[in-house]
Amino acid sequence: QLKLEVHDIGASTYGELPDLSKTNPAHDIVFTFNGTTSGVRVPNLDWIKDDREGLVMCDATSAIFAMDMAPWHKMDVITFSWQKVLGGEGAHGMLILGPRAVARLES
């Protein structure tokens, strides 16, 4: 089993984002770009440091092909499925790995 140390940046009210500036660039960050249930979406990626140590992993299922997700280099791992925005059938998950994610896998 994975022994992960959880670092929470804090809770927020339903329908609002937590303060993303509190993320620690030394840690891996996992986030959903657009929450369809709550209507909350990440407005931009300015809070992700270019010189980060950790990987940034994004669930982009409801955002890919529908929202401006640039700059792409801020995300090291992107997952999505074409069932939401493109109206395709479910069960087809896609995984995009950037150079930093590949380097982590190879280490």
XYZ file of N, CA and C in Angstrom:
321
model
N 0.828 -1.175 0.000
C 0.000 0.000 0.000
C 0.873 1.238 0.000
N 0.372 2.261 -0.650
C 1.097 3.527 -0.677
C 1.016 4.204 0.675
N 2.124 4.709 1.123
C 2.178 5.473 2.374
C 2.367 6.939 1.989
N 1.270 7.575 1.605
C 1.338 8.956 1.137
C 1.136 9.931 2.276
N 1.962 10.951 2.287
C 1.803 12.033 3.242
C 0.904 13.081 2.596
N -0.221 13.374 3.206
C -1.189 14.296 2.627
C -0.919 15.709 3.139
N -0.881 16.641 2.202
C -0.726 18.051 2.531
C -1.936 18.775 1.957
N -2.820 19.192 2.813
C -4.067 19.823 2.405
C -3.895 21.341 2.457
N -4.337 22.041 1.403
C -4.214 23.500 1.397
C -5.422 24.166 2.030
N -6.328 23.355 2.536
C -7.474 23.924 3.245
C -8.786 23.675 2.531
N -9.825 23.727 3.296
C -11.169 23.510 2.756
C -11.728 24.814 2.229
N -12.735 24.698 1.413
C -13.446 25.879 0.942
C -14.937 25.560 0.916
N -15.715 26.581 0.800
C -17.158 26.423 0.721
C -17.516 25.792 -0.618
N -18.567 24.964 -0.627
C -19.029 24.345 -1.865
C -19.265 25.423 -2.915
N -18.706 25.200 -4.085
C -18.846 26.172 -5.160
C -17.732 27.199 -5.212
N -16.750 27.068 -4.332
C -15.604 27.986 -4.318
C -14.306 27.191 -4.311
N -13.259 27.803 -4.829
C -11.936 27.180 -4.819
C -11.197 27.514 -3.529
N -10.339 26.594 -3.062
C -9.449 26.958 -1.958
C -8.390 27.938 -2.476
N -7.608 28.484 -1.587
C -6.546 29.422 -1.962
C -5.398 28.626 -2.588
N -5.340 28.601 -3.907
C -4.344 27.802 -4.621
C -2.923 28.328 -4.449
N -2.782 29.568 -4.012
C -1.440 30.109 -3.787
C -0.746 29.421 -2.610
N -1.495 28.656 -1.829
C -0.920 27.943 -0.690
C -0.301 26.598 -1.074
N -0.365 26.238 -2.340
C 0.250 24.971 -2.746
C 1.764 25.058 -2.585
N 2.367 23.940 -2.254
C 3.807 23.872 -2.042
C 4.449 23.267 -3.294
N 5.300 24.025 -3.994
C 5.903 23.518 -5.225
C 6.863 22.341 -5.014
N 7.177 22.040 -3.768
C 8.029 20.878 -3.489
C 7.219 19.579 -3.480
N 5.887 19.701 -3.402
C 5.015 18.532 -3.343
C 4.334 18.291 -4.683
N 3.903 17.060 -4.916
C 3.061 16.776 -6.063
C 1.702 17.420 -5.828
N 1.085 17.882 -6.895
C -0.226 18.533 -6.817
C -1.179 17.801 -7.753
N -2.348 17.444 -7.239
C -3.386 16.797 -8.035
C -4.636 17.673 -7.954
N -5.202 18.017 -9.112
C -6.402 18.864 -9.101
C -7.286 18.562 -10.302
N -8.544 18.941 -10.168
C -9.515 18.857 -11.259
C -9.652 20.252 -11.849
N -9.502 20.367 -13.170
C -9.538 21.681 -13.806
C -10.930 22.300 -13.754
N -11.948 21.480 -13.942
C -13.315 21.992 -13.980
C -14.242 21.001 -13.276
N -14.916 21.465 -12.238
C -15.857 20.608 -11.524
C -17.265 20.816 -12.043
N -17.797 19.856 -12.770
C -19.115 20.044 -13.388
C -20.246 20.083 -12.364
N -20.108 19.394 -11.265
C -21.174 19.370 -10.266
C -21.294 20.711 -9.552
N -20.157 21.277 -9.150
C -20.177 22.525 -8.372
C -20.086 23.768 -9.242
N -19.688 23.603 -10.492
C -19.524 24.756 -11.358
C -18.247 25.530 -11.103
N -17.324 24.935 -10.356
C -16.061 25.598 -10.038
C -15.004 25.170 -11.051
N -14.234 26.132 -11.517
C -13.125 25.814 -12.408
C -11.918 26.643 -12.031
N -10.770 26.116 -12.342
C -9.528 26.834 -12.085
C -9.443 27.963 -13.121
N -9.337 29.214 -12.698
C -9.356 30.323 -13.650
C -8.095 30.424 -14.512
N -6.970 30.013 -13.945
C -5.694 30.057 -14.673
C -4.691 29.179 -13.926
N -3.511 29.078 -14.484
C -2.479 28.242 -13.868
C -1.334 29.068 -13.292
N -1.584 30.330 -13.015
C -0.550 31.214 -12.474
C -0.010 30.724 -11.134
N -0.769 29.981 -10.386
C -0.378 29.492 -9.065
C 0.607 28.322 -9.134
N 0.838 27.774 -10.316
C 1.792 26.670 -10.480
C 3.150 27.255 -10.850
N 4.135 26.987 -10.022
C 5.483 27.531 -10.238
C 6.193 26.810 -11.395
N 6.909 27.556 -12.201
C 7.686 26.949 -13.283
C 8.873 26.149 -12.740
N 9.400 26.547 -11.595
C 10.576 25.875 -11.021
C 10.183 24.874 -9.925
N 9.000 24.297 -10.035
C 8.496 23.363 -9.019
C 9.315 22.075 -8.992
N 9.326 21.437 -7.839
C 9.972 20.138 -7.689
C 8.969 19.009 -7.910
N 7.770 19.177 -7.396
C 6.743 18.147 -7.518
C 6.093 18.149 -8.891
N 5.371 17.069 -9.172
C 4.625 16.966 -10.418
C 3.228 17.566 -10.234
N 2.684 18.102 -11.307
C 1.320 18.611 -11.306
C 0.479 17.693 -12.184
N -0.555 17.097 -11.564
C -1.427 16.152 -12.252
C -2.831 16.732 -12.324
N -3.401 16.758 -13.521
C -4.691 17.411 -13.740
C -5.706 16.451 -14.349
N -6.884 16.370 -13.718
C -8.026 15.688 -14.315
C -8.722 16.731 -15.179
N -8.630 16.558 -16.479
C -9.152 17.560 -17.413
C -10.369 17.068 -18.189
N -11.036 16.036 -17.689
C -12.146 15.432 -18.435
C -13.203 16.434 -18.865
N -13.579 17.352 -18.006
C -14.629 18.314 -18.357
C -14.081 19.610 -18.943
N -12.786 19.736 -19.030
C -12.187 20.984 -19.517
C -11.527 20.829 -20.887
N -10.946 19.682 -21.144
C -10.188 19.501 -22.381
C -11.096 19.747 -23.593
N -10.618 20.414 -24.570
C -11.323 20.765 -25.809
C -12.438 21.800 -25.597
N -12.678 22.234 -24.353
C -13.765 23.181 -24.106
C -13.286 24.475 -23.466
N -12.140 24.420 -22.786
C -11.649 25.592 -22.064
C -10.189 25.843 -22.422
N -9.783 27.073 -22.231
C -8.374 27.415 -22.427
C -7.595 26.883 -21.225
N -6.777 25.877 -21.448
C -5.997 25.270 -20.368
C -4.526 25.669 -20.425
N -4.182 26.613 -21.282
C -2.799 27.050 -21.410
C -2.375 27.819 -20.157
N -1.105 27.799 -19.845
C 0.006 27.167 -20.553
C 0.158 25.683 -20.178
N 0.228 24.860 -21.178
C 0.254 23.404 -21.008
C 1.474 22.916 -20.242
N 2.584 23.617 -20.340
C 3.807 23.162 -19.660
C 3.685 23.186 -18.131
N 2.655 23.836 -17.616
C 2.457 23.879 -16.162
C 1.918 22.557 -15.614
N 1.400 21.693 -16.493
C 0.843 20.408 -16.074
C 1.740 19.282 -16.586
N 2.133 18.379 -15.688
C 3.026 17.289 -16.052
C 2.270 16.026 -16.443
N 1.090 15.861 -15.901
C 0.236 14.709 -16.207
C -1.172 15.235 -16.420
N -1.782 14.848 -17.532
C -3.159 15.252 -17.820
C -3.955 13.994 -18.157
N -5.083 13.823 -17.492
C -5.980 12.718 -17.806
C -7.286 13.295 -18.334
N -7.908 12.564 -19.279
C -9.197 12.987 -19.792
C -9.880 11.833 -20.507
N -11.112 12.036 -20.823
C -11.890 11.106 -21.629
C -12.719 11.947 -22.579
N -12.939 11.468 -23.753
C -13.696 12.262 -24.713
C -15.203 12.151 -24.535
N -15.650 11.471 -23.496
C -17.088 11.293 -23.286
C -17.798 12.589 -22.928
N -17.128 13.507 -22.256
C -17.795 14.731 -21.807
C -17.930 15.756 -22.935
N -16.842 16.349 -23.337
C -16.892 17.468 -24.275
C -17.206 17.016 -25.698
N -16.661 15.895 -26.106
C -16.881 15.450 -27.477
C -18.099 14.543 -27.622
N -18.731 14.187 -26.504
C -19.947 13.393 -26.565
C -19.728 11.957 -26.988
N -18.542 11.438 -26.772
C -18.254 10.046 -27.141
C -18.667 9.082 -26.045
N -18.461 7.836 -26.308
C -18.793 6.817 -25.310
C -17.782 6.836 -24.171
N -18.210 6.350 -23.032
C -17.347 6.320 -21.857
C -16.333 5.189 -21.924
N -15.531 5.097 -20.881
C -14.550 4.016 -20.691
C -13.320 4.128 -21.577
N -13.055 5.297 -22.117
C -11.839 5.500 -22.897
C -11.009 6.592 -22.233
N -10.169 6.210 -21.298
C -9.340 7.173 -20.602
C -8.053 7.443 -21.358
N -7.657 8.683 -21.369
C -6.422 9.099 -22.026
C -5.479 9.670 -20.973
N -4.201 9.466 -21.183
C -3.177 9.932 -20.262
C -2.080 10.615 -21.067
N -1.809 11.860 -20.737
C -0.734 12.615 -21.387
C 0.357 12.816 -20.350
N 1.560 12.397 -20.686
C 2.706 12.548 -19.784
C 3.707 13.526 -20.384
N 4.040 14.546 -19.612
C 5.069 15.485 -20.028
C 6.447 14.943 -19.676
N 7.495 15.624 -20.092
C 8.866 15.163 -19.852
C 9.203 14.950 -18.375
N 8.693 15.792 -17.496
C 8.994 15.637 -16.071
C 8.340 14.379 -15.505
N 7.142 14.056 -15.972
C 6.454 12.844 -15.511
C 7.183 11.598 -16.029
N 7.626 11.627 -17.255
C 8.366 10.489 -17.818
C 9.674 10.298 -17.055
N 10.352 11.387 -16.735
C 11.606 11.294 -15.969
C 11.346 10.671 -14.599
N 10.246 11.012 -13.966
C 9.906 10.428 -12.661
C 9.690 8.921 -12.807
N 8.981 8.518 -13.860
C 8.729 7.092 -14.068
C 10.009 6.313 -14.328
N 10.938 6.940 -15.009
C 12.192 6.264 -15.354
C 13.207 6.271 -14.231
N 12.947 7.014 -13.161
C 13.930 7.101 -12.067
C 13.740 5.975 -11.054
